[in-house]
Tab-separated table of C-alpha atoms in Angstrom:
chain	number	residue	atom	x	y	z
A	1	MET	CA	27.831	0.140	-14.598
A	2	ILE	CA	27.045	-1.484	-11.295
A	3	HIS	CA	28.166	-5.174	-10.787
A	4	LEU	CA	26.351	-6.605	-7.973
A	5	ASN	CA	28.824	-9.539	-7.551
A	6	ARG	CA	31.415	-7.028	-6.553
A	7	ILE	CA	29.327	-5.582	-3.824
A	8	SER	CA	29.335	-7.031	-0.333
A	9	THR	CA	26.105	-8.557	0.844
A	10	GLU	CA	27.483	-8.872	4.489
A	11	PRO	CA	27.733	-6.138	7.044
A	12	PRO	CA	30.527	-3.685	7.052
A	13	LYS	CA	33.531	-4.717	9.153
A	14	ARG	CA	33.283	-4.317	12.926
A	15	TRP	CA	29.557	-3.984	12.937
A	16	GLU	CA	28.280	-6.191	15.746
A	17	LYS	CA	24.846	-7.744	15.892
A	18	LYS	CA	23.888	-6.860	19.463
A	19	GLU	CA	25.139	-3.302	19.333
A	20	THR	CA	23.501	-2.643	15.953
A	21	LYS	CA	20.215	-3.887	17.216
A	22	GLU	CA	20.352	-1.502	20.502
A	23	LYS	CA	21.214	1.329	17.911
A	24	LEU	CA	18.066	0.331	15.911
A	25	SER	CA	15.932	0.641	19.075
A	26	GLU	CA	17.262	4.105	19.548
A	27	LEU	CA	16.596	4.940	15.738
A	28	HIS	CA	12.996	3.806	16.329
A	29	LYS	CA	12.511	6.374	18.984
A	30	GLU	CA	14.021	9.018	16.882
A	31	LEU	CA	11.839	8.029	13.857
A	32	PHE	CA	8.759	8.115	15.789
A	33	GLU	CA	9.489	11.731	16.949
A	34	LEU	CA	10.740	12.805	13.514
A	35	GLN	CA	7.850	11.413	11.714
A	36	ASN	CA	5.365	13.254	14.012
A	37	LYS	CA	7.256	16.477	13.169
A	38	PHE	CA	7.294	15.584	9.465
A	39	PHE	CA	3.505	15.167	9.569
A	40	ALA	CA	2.982	18.355	11.513
A	41	ASP	CA	5.338	20.309	9.316
A	42	GLY	CA	3.282	19.327	6.097
A	43	ARG	CA	5.813	20.647	3.663
A	44	HIS	CA	7.362	17.523	2.434
A	45	ALA	CA	6.379	14.069	1.394
A	46	LEU	CA	8.478	10.818	1.440
A	47	LEU	CA	8.518	7.845	-0.907
A	48	ILE	CA	10.393	4.724	0.167
A	49	VAL	CA	10.869	2.229	-2.534
A	50	LEU	CA	11.891	-1.384	-1.641
A	51	GLN	CA	13.238	-3.660	-4.244
A	52	GLY	CA	15.223	-6.877	-4.069
A	53	MET	CA	15.206	-10.427	-5.161
A	54	ASP	CA	12.647	-12.803	-3.653
A	55	THR	CA	13.409	-13.294	0.169
A	56	SER	CA	15.626	-10.350	0.388
A	57	GLY	CA	13.562	-8.967	3.133
A	58	LYS	CA	11.100	-6.405	1.794
A	59	ASP	CA	8.375	-7.332	4.143
A	60	GLY	CA	10.631	-7.829	7.000
A	61	THR	CA	12.195	-4.364	6.428
A	62	ILE	CA	8.888	-2.740	6.769
A	63	ARG	CA	8.008	-4.797	9.801
A	64	HIS	CA	11.264	-4.459	11.728
A	65	ALA	CA	12.634	-1.099	10.354
A	66	LEU	CA	9.639	0.936	9.932
A	67	ALA	CA	6.916	-0.477	12.346
A	68	CYS	CA	7.881	2.136	14.867
A	69	MET	CA	5.968	4.724	12.793
A	70	ASN	CA	2.599	6.063	13.517
A	71	PRO	CA	0.228	4.417	11.118
A	72	MET	CA	-1.624	7.808	10.614
A	73	GLY	CA	1.314	9.070	8.763
A	74	ILE	CA	2.472	6.027	6.749
A	75	GLU	CA	0.869	3.949	4.020
A	76	THR	CA	2.201	0.767	2.380
A	77	LYS	CA	1.513	-0.449	-0.985
A	78	SER	CA	2.477	-3.825	-2.289
A	79	PHE	CA	2.612	-3.976	-6.093
A	80	ARG	CA	1.901	-7.534	-7.173
A	81	MET	CA	1.181	-9.091	-10.660
A	82	PRO	CA	-0.754	-6.479	-12.594
A	83	THR	CA	-4.508	-7.077	-12.477
A	84	LYS	CA	-6.412	-7.334	-15.698
A	85	GLU	CA	-7.600	-3.654	-15.164
A	86	GLU	CA	-3.834	-2.457	-14.300
A	87	GLY	CA	-2.642	-4.410	-17.402
A	88	ASP	CA	-5.120	-2.382	-19.502
A	89	HIS	CA	-3.283	0.866	-18.638
A	90	ASP	CA	0.277	2.163	-18.958
A	91	PHE	CA	2.642	0.831	-16.324
A	92	LEU	CA	2.506	3.957	-14.240
A	93	TRP	CA	-1.149	4.143	-13.981
A	94	ARG	CA	-1.312	1.835	-10.796
A	95	ILE	CA	1.555	3.727	-9.305
A	96	TYR	CA	0.320	7.263	-9.094
A	97	PRO	CA	-2.592	7.026	-6.758
A	98	HIS	CA	-0.228	5.839	-4.130
A	99	LEU	CA	2.342	8.640	-4.143
A	100	PRO	CA	2.570	10.320	-0.695
A	101	ALA	CA	0.669	13.405	0.160
A	102	LYS	CA	2.555	16.245	2.048
A	103	GLY	CA	3.269	15.049	5.515
A	104	MET	CA	2.849	11.576	4.559
A	105	ILE	CA	5.337	8.539	3.896
A	106	SER	CA	4.564	5.918	1.372
A	107	VAL	CA	6.316	2.680	1.236
A	108	PHE	CA	6.261	0.851	-2.051
A	109	ASN	CA	6.887	-2.910	-1.478
A	110	ARG	CA	8.007	-3.519	-5.147
A	111	SER	CA	7.071	-0.818	-7.365
A	112	HIS	CA	7.336	0.615	-10.897
A	113	TYR	CA	10.649	-1.010	-11.222
A	114	GLU	CA	8.925	-4.494	-11.500
A	115	ASP	CA	7.591	-3.469	-14.912
A	116	VAL	CA	11.202	-3.074	-16.113
A	117	LEU	CA	12.764	-6.144	-14.279
A	118	VAL	CA	10.006	-8.582	-15.112
A	119	PRO	CA	9.754	-7.772	-18.878
A	120	THR	CA	13.620	-7.603	-19.136
A	121	VAL	CA	13.920	-11.315	-17.685
A	122	ALA	CA	10.762	-12.394	-19.771
A	123	LYS	CA	12.087	-10.564	-22.929
A	124	SER	CA	8.370	-9.534	-23.318
A	125	ILE	CA	9.269	-5.897	-24.290
A	126	PRO	CA	11.958	-5.037	-26.962
A	127	GLU	CA	15.048	-3.259	-25.732
A	128	ALA	CA	14.235	0.010	-26.975
A	129	GLY	CA	10.903	-0.062	-25.024
A	130	LEU	CA	12.845	-0.980	-21.934
A	131	ARG	CA	15.275	1.863	-22.382
A	132	HIS	CA	12.107	4.130	-22.925
A	133	ARG	CA	10.671	2.990	-19.425
A	134	LEU	CA	14.064	3.668	-17.721
A	135	GLU	CA	14.216	7.272	-19.213
A	136	LEU	CA	10.464	7.894	-18.200
A	137	ILE	CA	11.247	6.718	-14.666
A	138	ASN	CA	14.233	8.921	-14.452
A	139	ALA	CA	12.347	11.961	-15.437
A	140	LEU	CA	9.446	11.121	-13.213
A	141	GLU	CA	11.558	10.610	-9.994
A	142	ARG	CA	13.228	13.783	-10.720
A	143	HIS	CA	9.808	15.533	-11.074
A	144	TRP	CA	8.680	13.971	-7.817
A	145	VAL	CA	11.647	15.129	-6.036
A	146	SER	CA	11.286	18.810	-7.350
A	147	SER	CA	7.691	18.543	-6.273
A	148	GLY	CA	8.578	18.109	-2.649
A	149	ILE	CA	8.611	14.329	-2.597
A	150	GLY	CA	11.821	12.833	-1.051
A	151	VAL	CA	12.491	9.542	-2.849
A	152	LEU	CA	14.481	6.964	-0.902
A	153	LYS	CA	15.215	3.711	-3.122
A	154	PHE	CA	16.532	0.760	-1.661
A	155	TYR	CA	17.936	-2.480	-3.186
A	156	LEU	CA	18.150	-5.088	-0.459
A	157	HIS	CA	21.246	-6.913	-1.601
A	158	ILE	CA	21.436	-10.767	-0.790
A	159	ASP	CA	23.395	-13.337	-2.473
A	160	GLN	CA	22.302	-16.655	-4.235
A	161	GLY	CA	23.362	-18.871	-1.290
A	162	GLU	CA	21.383	-16.695	1.176
A	163	GLN	CA	18.277	-16.938	-1.115
A	164	LYS	CA	18.463	-20.746	-1.278
A	165	GLU	CA	18.721	-20.841	2.570
A	166	ARG	CA	15.790	-18.579	3.007
A	167	LEU	CA	13.608	-20.428	0.428
A	168	ALA	CA	14.312	-23.703	2.234
A	169	GLU	CA	13.527	-21.883	5.540
A	170	ARG	CA	10.344	-20.704	4.265
A	171	LYS	CA	9.023	-24.094	3.276
A	172	GLN	CA	9.984	-25.545	6.689
A	173	ASP	CA	9.070	-22.876	9.089
A	174	PRO	CA	5.390	-23.236	9.927
A	175	GLN	CA	5.407	-19.363	10.706
A	176	LYS	CA	6.673	-18.761	7.235
A	177	ARG	CA	5.242	-21.397	5.107
A	178	TRP	CA	2.174	-19.292	4.155
A	179	LYS	CA	4.628	-16.999	2.223
A	180	TYR	CA	5.969	-19.720	0.084
A	181	ASP	CA	4.648	-19.646	-3.496
A	182	ALA	CA	5.855	-22.237	-6.066
A	183	ALA	CA	6.674	-19.158	-8.362
A	184	ASP	CA	9.679	-18.324	-5.908
A	185	ASP	CA	11.336	-21.476	-6.988
A	186	VAL	CA	10.930	-20.722	-10.729
A	187	ALA	CA	12.024	-17.219	-10.176
A	188	ALA	CA	15.067	-18.564	-8.055
A	189	LYS	CA	16.315	-20.561	-11.223
A	190	HIS	CA	16.522	-17.229	-13.072
A	191	TRP	CA	18.812	-15.634	-10.435
A	192	ASP	CA	21.439	-14.499	-12.953
A	193	HIS	CA	18.872	-13.087	-15.419
A	194	TYR	CA	17.379	-11.184	-12.411
A	195	ARG	CA	20.696	-10.024	-11.190
A	196	LYS	CA	21.448	-8.602	-14.719
A	197	ALA	CA	18.182	-6.994	-15.002
A	198	TYR	CA	18.795	-5.342	-11.531
A	199	GLU	CA	22.125	-4.191	-12.689
A	200	GLN	CA	20.658	-2.358	-15.478
A	201	VAL	CA	17.929	-0.741	-13.410
A	202	LEU	CA	20.451	0.152	-10.675
A	203	SER	CA	22.847	1.712	-13.205
A	204	GLY	CA	20.244	3.215	-15.563
A	205	CYS	CA	17.884	4.700	-13.065
A	206	ASN	CA	20.216	6.453	-10.723
A	207	ASP	CA	19.101	10.016	-11.276
A	208	VAL	CA	17.628	9.725	-7.975
A	209	PRO	CA	20.230	7.445	-6.495
A	210	TRP	CA	19.722	3.826	-4.978
A	211	ASN	CA	20.830	2.752	-1.644
A	212	ILE	CA	22.389	-0.686	-1.979
A	213	ILE	CA	21.895	-2.383	1.398
A	214	PRO	CA	23.935	-5.424	2.352
A	215	ALA	CA	20.921	-7.652	3.346
A	216	ASN	CA	22.323	-11.073	4.078
A	217	LYS	CA	22.154	-10.280	7.881
A	218	ARG	CA	18.653	-9.030	8.755
A	219	TRP	CA	19.864	-6.873	11.556
A	220	CYS	CA	22.295	-4.986	9.332
A	221	ARG	CA	19.505	-4.437	6.786
A	222	ASN	CA	17.027	-3.107	9.251
A	223	TYR	CA	19.507	-0.723	10.880
A	224	SER	CA	20.849	0.564	7.595
A	225	VAL	CA	17.448	1.245	6.039
A	226	ALA	CA	16.141	2.854	9.202
A	227	LYS	CA	19.354	5.019	9.291
A	228	VAL	CA	18.894	6.318	5.836
A	229	VAL	CA	15.304	7.318	6.564
A	230	ARG	CA	16.295	8.936	9.829
A	231	ASP	CA	19.058	10.794	8.028
A	232	HIS	CA	16.767	12.075	5.416
A	233	LEU	CA	14.086	13.294	7.736
A	234	ASP	CA	16.736	14.773	9.904
A	235	SER	CA	18.077	16.837	6.948
A	236	LEU	CA	14.709	18.484	6.226
A	237	GLU	CA	15.068	20.887	9.161
A	238	LEU	CA	11.381	20.130	10.247
A	239	LYS	CA	9.453	22.464	12.249
A	240	TYR	CA	6.211	22.314	14.207
A	241	PRO	CA	4.255	25.093	12.320
A	242	ARG	CA	2.754	27.958	14.131
A	243	LYS	CA	-0.516	27.394	12.322
A	244	ARG	CA	-2.588	24.589	10.991
A	245	ALA	CA	-0.732	23.793	7.687
A	246	SER	CA	-3.822	23.410	5.307
A	247	ALA	CA	-7.511	22.861	4.784
A	248	LYS	CA	-6.581	19.166	4.157
A	249	ARG	CA	-6.385	18.652	8.007
A	250	LYS	CA	-9.755	20.231	8.573
A	251	ARG	CA	-11.893	17.968	10.401
A	252	ALA	CA	-15.513	17.013	9.377
A	253	GLN	CA	-17.804	19.551	10.778
B	1	MET	CA	-30.506	5.347	26.520
B	2	ILE	CA	-26.989	6.112	27.403
B	3	HIS	CA	-26.436	9.195	29.560
B	4	LEU	CA	-22.769	10.303	29.106
B	5	ASN	CA	-22.820	12.561	32.207
B	6	ARG	CA	-23.436	9.267	34.193
B	7	ILE	CA	-20.441	7.537	32.809
B	8	SER	CA	-17.041	8.327	34.305
B	9	THR	CA	-14.304	9.861	32.251
B	10	GLU	CA	-11.677	8.814	34.690
B	11	PRO	CA	-9.674	5.588	35.180
B	12	PRO	CA	-11.284	2.702	37.092
B	13	LYS	CA	-10.263	2.564	40.677
B	14	ARG	CA	-6.946	1.068	41.604
B	15	TRP	CA	-5.548	1.723	38.087
B	16	GLU	CA	-2.098	3.144	38.471
B	17	LYS	CA	-0.498	5.233	35.638
B	18	LYS	CA	3.040	3.517	35.865
B	19	GLU	CA	1.768	0.062	36.146
B	20	THR	CA	-0.720	0.563	33.183
B	21	LYS	CA	2.017	2.078	31.115
B	22	GLU	CA	4.111	-1.052	31.592
B	23	LYS	CA	1.124	-3.262	30.771
B	24	LEU	CA	0.624	-1.203	27.565
B	25	SER	CA	4.183	-1.892	26.547
B	26	GLU	CA	3.669	-5.720	26.878
B	27	LEU	CA	0.365	-5.335	25.057
B	28	HIS	CA	2.266	-3.775	22.146
B	29	LYS	CA	4.524	-6.677	21.890
B	30	GLU	CA	1.511	-9.108	21.840
B	31	LEU	CA	-0.317	-6.819	19.325
B	32	PHE	CA	2.766	-6.932	17.012
B	33	GLU	CA	2.769	-10.727	17.073
B	34	LEU	CA	-0.971	-11.148	16.835
B	35	GLN	CA	-1.164	-8.662	13.903
B	36	ASN	CA	1.425	-10.823	11.980
B	37	LYS	CA	-0.710	-13.854	12.621
B	38	PHE	CA	-3.767	-12.073	11.505
B	39	PHE	CA	-2.200	-11.037	8.271
B	40	ALA	CA	-0.955	-14.498	7.563
B	41	ASP	CA	-4.214	-16.073	8.650
B	42	GLY	CA	-6.075	-14.029	6.060
B	43	ARG	CA	-9.530	-15.146	7.033
B	44	HIS	CA	-10.555	-11.979	8.946
B	45	ALA	CA	-10.432	-8.226	8.436
B	46	LEU	CA	-10.724	-5.650	11.333
B	47	LEU	CA	-12.186	-2.231	11.369
B	48	ILE	CA	-11.453	0.179	14.191
B	49	VAL	CA	-13.685	3.139	14.523
B	50	LEU	CA	-12.509	6.111	16.679
B	51	GLN	CA	-15.109	8.649	17.579
B	52	GLY	CA	-15.125	11.433	20.312
B	53	MET	CA	-15.404	15.020	20.992
B	54	ASP	CA	-12.565	17.330	19.689
B	55	THR	CA	-9.401	16.808	21.595
B	56	SER	CA	-10.695	13.443	23.161
B	57	GLY	CA	-7.401	11.937	21.633
B	58	LYS	CA	-8.307	10.095	18.340
B	59	ASP	CA	-4.991	10.959	16.813
B	60	GLY	CA	-3.154	10.159	20.076
B	61	THR	CA	-4.790	6.824	20.250
B	62	ILE	CA	-3.520	5.857	16.940
B	63	ARG	CA	-0.096	7.178	17.788
B	64	HIS	CA	0.168	5.594	21.180
B	65	ALA	CA	-2.002	2.652	21.289
B	66	LEU	CA	-1.534	1.359	17.701
B	67	ALA	CA	1.859	2.521	16.572
B	68	CYS	CA	3.282	-0.774	17.400
B	69	MET	CA	1.676	-2.328	14.314
B	70	ASN	CA	3.302	-3.387	11.067
B	71	PRO	CA	2.471	-0.598	8.505
B	72	MET	CA	1.979	-3.189	5.928
B	73	GLY	CA	-1.181	-4.525	7.741
B	74	ILE	CA	-2.769	-1.394	8.917
B	75	GLU	CA	-4.367	1.561	7.014
B	76	THR	CA	-5.613	4.651	8.638
B	77	LYS	CA	-8.381	6.988	7.143
B	78	SER	CA	-9.224	10.322	8.454
B	79	PHE	CA	-12.689	11.584	7.529
B	80	ARG	CA	-12.711	15.213	7.375
B	81	MET	CA	-15.321	17.717	6.198
B	82	PRO	CA	-16.776	16.118	2.959
B	83	THR	CA	-15.135	17.360	-0.164
B	84	LYS	CA	-17.352	18.665	-3.024
B	85	GLU	CA	-17.086	15.331	-4.725
B	86	GLU	CA	-17.919	13.386	-1.648
B	87	GLY	CA	-20.817	15.715	-0.909
B	88	ASP	CA	-22.243	14.857	-4.362
B	89	HIS	CA	-22.633	11.143	-3.150
B	90	ASP	CA	-24.666	9.510	-0.393
B	91	PHE	CA	-22.818	9.607	2.833
B	92	LEU	CA	-21.566	6.083	2.722
B	93	TRP	CA	-19.805	6.496	-0.714
B	94	ARG	CA	-16.674	7.808	0.759
B	95	ILE	CA	-16.499	5.132	3.516
B	96	TYR	CA	-16.710	1.991	1.436
B	97	PRO	CA	-13.316	2.085	-0.368
B	98	HIS	CA	-11.614	2.186	2.930
B	99	LEU	CA	-13.002	-1.005	4.458
B	100	PRO	CA	-10.368	-3.492	5.338
B	101	ALA	CA	-9.517	-6.424	2.989
B	102	LYS	CA	-8.988	-9.816	4.727
B	103	GLY	CA	-5.831	-9.721	6.858
B	104	MET	CA	-5.944	-6.045	7.035
B	105	ILE	CA	-6.879	-3.514	9.874
B	106	SER	CA	-8.439	-0.384	8.961
B	107	VAL	CA	-8.618	2.571	11.488
B	108	PHE	CA	-11.160	5.161	10.861
B	109	ASN	CA	-10.235	8.433	12.543
B	110	ARG	CA	-13.857	9.889	12.495
B	111	SER	CA	-16.254	7.925	10.380
B	112	HIS	CA	-19.629	7.576	8.885
B	113	TYR	CA	-20.827	8.682	12.306
B	114	GLU	CA	-19.868	12.246	11.593
B	115	ASP	CA	-22.573	12.245	9.035
B	116	VAL	CA	-25.119	11.783	11.724
B	117	LEU	CA	-23.560	13.848	14.463
B	118	VAL	CA	-22.859	16.942	12.377
B	119	PRO	CA	-26.367	17.142	10.747
B	120	THR	CA	-27.944	16.452	14.186
B	121	VAL	CA	-26.213	19.441	15.774
B	122	ALA	CA	-26.658	21.660	12.693
B	123	LYS	CA	-30.369	20.557	12.414
B	124	SER	CA	-29.448	20.184	8.488
B	125	ILE	CA	-31.379	16.978	8.175
B	126	PRO	CA	-34.977	16.193	9.336
B	127	GLU	CA	-35.230	13.753	12.231
B	128	ALA	CA	-36.656	11.072	10.042
B	129	GLY	CA	-33.746	11.363	7.810
B	130	LEU	CA	-31.279	10.938	10.680
B	131	ARG	CA	-33.191	7.985	11.982
B	132	HIS	CA	-32.887	6.515	8.596
B	133	ARG	CA	-29.198	6.942	8.609
B	134	LEU	CA	-28.818	5.239	11.918
B	135	GLU	CA	-30.978	2.146	10.761
B	136	LEU	CA	-28.616	2.008	7.644
B	137	ILE	CA	-25.605	2.128	9.755
B	138	ASN	CA	-26.844	-0.640	11.978
B	139	ALA	CA	-27.717	-2.810	8.958
B	140	LEU	CA	-24.536	-2.150	7.272
B	141	GLU	CA	-22.286	-2.964	10.263
B	142	ARG	CA	-24.185	-5.988	10.846
B	143	HIS	CA	-23.401	-6.904	7.300
B	144	TRP	CA	-19.960	-6.036	7.673
B	145	VAL	CA	-19.495	-8.474	10.672
B	146	SER	CA	-21.279	-11.278	8.998
B	147	SER	CA	-18.872	-10.595	5.989
B	148	GLY	CA	-15.833	-11.433	8.198
B	149	ILE	CA	-14.979	-7.850	9.241
B	150	GLY	CA	-14.567	-7.554	12.902
B	151	VAL	CA	-15.925	-3.957	13.965
B	152	LEU	CA	-14.389	-2.349	16.989
B	153	LYS	CA	-16.209	1.048	17.717
B	154	PHE	CA	-14.645	3.285	20.395
B	155	TYR	CA	-16.153	6.431	21.888
B	156	LEU	CA	-13.333	8.257	23.682
B	157	HIS	CA	-15.106	9.800	26.608
B	158	ILE	CA	-13.763	12.946	28.021
B	159	ASP	CA	-15.650	15.676	30.059
B	160	GLN	CA	-16.066	19.351	29.221
B	161	GLY	CA	-13.446	20.533	31.784
B	162	GLU	CA	-10.883	18.242	30.154
B	163	GLN	CA	-11.584	19.661	26.667
B	164	LYS	CA	-11.231	23.130	27.856
B	165	GLU	CA	-7.800	22.320	29.331
B	166	ARG	CA	-6.742	20.594	26.087
B	167	LEU	CA	-7.783	23.248	23.891
B	168	ALA	CA	-5.869	25.742	25.939
B	169	GLU	CA	-2.893	23.523	25.866
B	170	ARG	CA	-3.213	23.127	22.123
B	171	LYS	CA	-3.056	26.826	21.706
B	172	GLN	CA	0.035	27.283	23.935
B	173	ASP	CA	2.079	24.162	23.238
B	174	PRO	CA	4.609	24.930	20.301
B	175	GLN	CA	4.330	21.207	19.456
B	176	LYS	CA	0.558	21.056	19.377
B	177	ARG	CA	-0.334	24.481	18.001
B	178	TRP	CA	-0.425	23.242	14.391
B	179	LYS	CA	-3.411	21.024	15.260
B	180	TYR	CA	-5.412	24.038	16.534
B	181	ASP	CA	-8.398	25.297	14.365
B	182	ALA	CA	-10.524	28.072	15.050
B	183	ALA	CA	-13.478	25.802	14.322
B	184	ASP	CA	-12.532	23.830	17.577
B	185	ASP	CA	-13.720	26.820	19.672
B	186	VAL	CA	-16.891	27.016	17.743
B	187	ALA	CA	-17.530	23.310	18.215
B	188	ALA	CA	-16.540	23.664	22.002
B	189	LYS	CA	-19.508	26.011	22.508
B	190	HIS	CA	-21.878	23.381	21.296
B	191	TRP	CA	-20.521	20.807	23.873
B	192	ASP	CA	-24.188	19.878	25.122
B	193	HIS	CA	-25.476	19.690	21.566
B	194	TYR	CA	-22.635	17.290	20.542
B	195	ARG	CA	-23.101	15.203	23.786
B	196	LYS	CA	-26.791	14.796	23.066
B	197	ALA	CA	-26.151	13.844	19.319
B	198	TYR	CA	-23.561	11.291	20.620
B	199	GLU	CA	-25.900	9.834	23.184
B	200	GLN	CA	-28.471	9.141	20.278
B	201	VAL	CA	-25.731	7.696	18.098
B	202	LEU	CA	-24.286	5.445	21.094
B	203	SER	CA	-27.756	4.338	21.969
B	204	GLY	CA	-29.253	3.977	18.473
B	205	CYS	CA	-26.358	2.492	16.687
B	206	ASN	CA	-25.492	-0.312	19.100
B	207	ASP	CA	-26.302	-3.454	17.162
B	208	VAL	CA	-22.448	-3.766	16.799
B	209	PRO	CA	-21.596	-2.483	20.256
B	210	TRP	CA	-19.707	0.703	21.180
B	211	ASN	CA	-16.774	0.693	23.587
B	212	ILE	CA	-17.059	3.739	25.815
B	213	ILE	CA	-13.473	4.351	26.911
B	214	PRO	CA	-12.714	6.794	29.905
B	215	ALA	CA	-10.382	9.126	28.115
B	216	ASN	CA	-9.560	12.014	30.658
B	217	LYS	CA	-6.221	10.267	31.122
B	218	ARG	CA	-4.266	9.397	28.055
B	219	TRP	CA	-2.636	6.425	29.828
B	220	CYS	CA	-5.883	4.886	30.540
B	221	ARG	CA	-7.301	5.544	27.181
B	222	ASN	CA	-4.248	4.173	25.344
B	223	TYR	CA	-4.251	0.818	27.431
B	224	SER	CA	-8.166	0.419	27.228
B	225	VAL	CA	-8.264	0.627	23.519
B	226	ALA	CA	-5.205	-1.487	22.928
B	227	LYS	CA	-6.699	-4.135	25.240
B	228	VAL	CA	-9.921	-4.374	23.387
B	229	VAL	CA	-8.053	-4.717	20.084
B	230	ARG	CA	-5.675	-7.431	21.650
B	231	ASP	CA	-8.634	-9.334	23.101
B	232	HIS	CA	-10.515	-9.302	19.802
B	233	LEU	CA	-7.469	-10.547	17.858
B	234	ASP	CA	-6.826	-13.150	20.472
B	235	SER	CA	-10.432	-14.442	20.391
B	236	LEU	CA	-10.034	-15.214	16.662
B	237	GLU	CA	-7.852	-18.334	17.080
B	238	LEU	CA	-5.519	-17.310	14.407
B	239	LYS	CA	-3.361	-19.790	12.665
B	240	TYR	CA	-0.418	-19.493	10.329
B	241	PRO	CA	-1.981	-21.204	7.365
B	242	ARG	CA	-0.020	-24.278	5.676
B	243	LYS	CA	-0.300	-22.589	2.286
B	244	ARG	CA	-0.261	-19.162	0.661
B	245	ALA	CA	-3.852	-17.964	1.442
B	246	SER	CA	-4.866	-16.572	-1.894
B	247	ALA	CA	-3.794	-15.046	-5.197
B	248	LYS	CA	-4.027	-11.696	-3.615
B	249	ARG	CA	-0.658	-12.198	-2.015
B	250	LYS	CA	0.927	-13.216	-5.302
B	251	ARG	CA	3.876	-11.144	-6.341
B	252	ALA	CA	4.547	-9.287	-9.455
B	253	GLN	CA	6.105	-11.652	-11.887
């Protein structure tokens, strides 16, 4: 069982801000090239799942860790409160259309995990139902991996003090105020409930393992996420194929 | 009437490669900030349409002019040969779902124009039908603009000699060979037919005006496209709103 309070939210010892930021710039160049090869190679897909408490930096991670990517090869999907139509389906219905095609990277800003976390805190689904969802997610994520989709799951780990500071900043900074939602304050009051819900999800849905990223420092978070993505792409032994991969790239004619 | 043979495919006089590339780096930084404001502002949408002969650099433009963007705010859609399902609908059916929402940028890699260009060359639709499509596109693009979608249309202008060189390069370069399609050679033989079809489209669908970009030099093309996008975003007098723009940004809860 994972205990988030025992896992550091701060950068590893000896990591320096300036040096890490320089290393991130280098990673961006590598990612730009690797992504091109990944797209050309066309044998794999990649799903990046970003989860974390409010203000943990999901948007910021996309903006600062992944904005080096060619938009042709990456799609981002934010999962918000289910719409009426989404709510009329099972919880995975809205997820499926956004899975990445071969050669593509999909980033889920929140994900299917919201439909375990929120009902856990709200106690709107009985425990057996929640367990069933966890089992289903495990089975499905394994299936995705065996179908050629790399699944990189990130929990952006901040502590409660950091959240309080960021919420205050969000309300005051004219460039961030537009992100503030009164619901953030409500959720903040349930910090411990959400932490426990996350602990269940991180422990119970680890068949495809989670990356728990110390995220109190944005520079540490950005570099850490980018590095996991780089290492994953690098491990695939990507090649520029000799021939056009498939008909899907065929141009209109 | 536009005559493409009378329009230069080369950079304007006095433009230097090194200096222009440096200016593009500066533009990228500006675009990164402007796009964030555009997303936050949430009052406008932006559609970027890329058209041009094979090898004119549509993919390269996305990769090198627009890869500075936050993937959360930009979506790319490549329109290839219509699928069976797409062909069973009118030619605009597959376009509509990919129009940008407020705050978002959509890039069309090829577009609804393919469904005028290809049938013009193939003579598969009678002239009256083609004229009807042009009128419809004019009406629709005007409607999009009046609905708050900026529409930036780019024709990437290369000459036939440049295309021949690029096709040869595509076949030889191990990093580019995967893009080669035998259909490219077939289309290349119809250069003059495609040029004339483009002249009709550029002249007949100019209610929302085309940007004809000299594209023989990639550095000139990348800078020119990025500059048009920057100038457009800059003209919108974007603001960070005081409050969350709308329910669409609401997070799952």
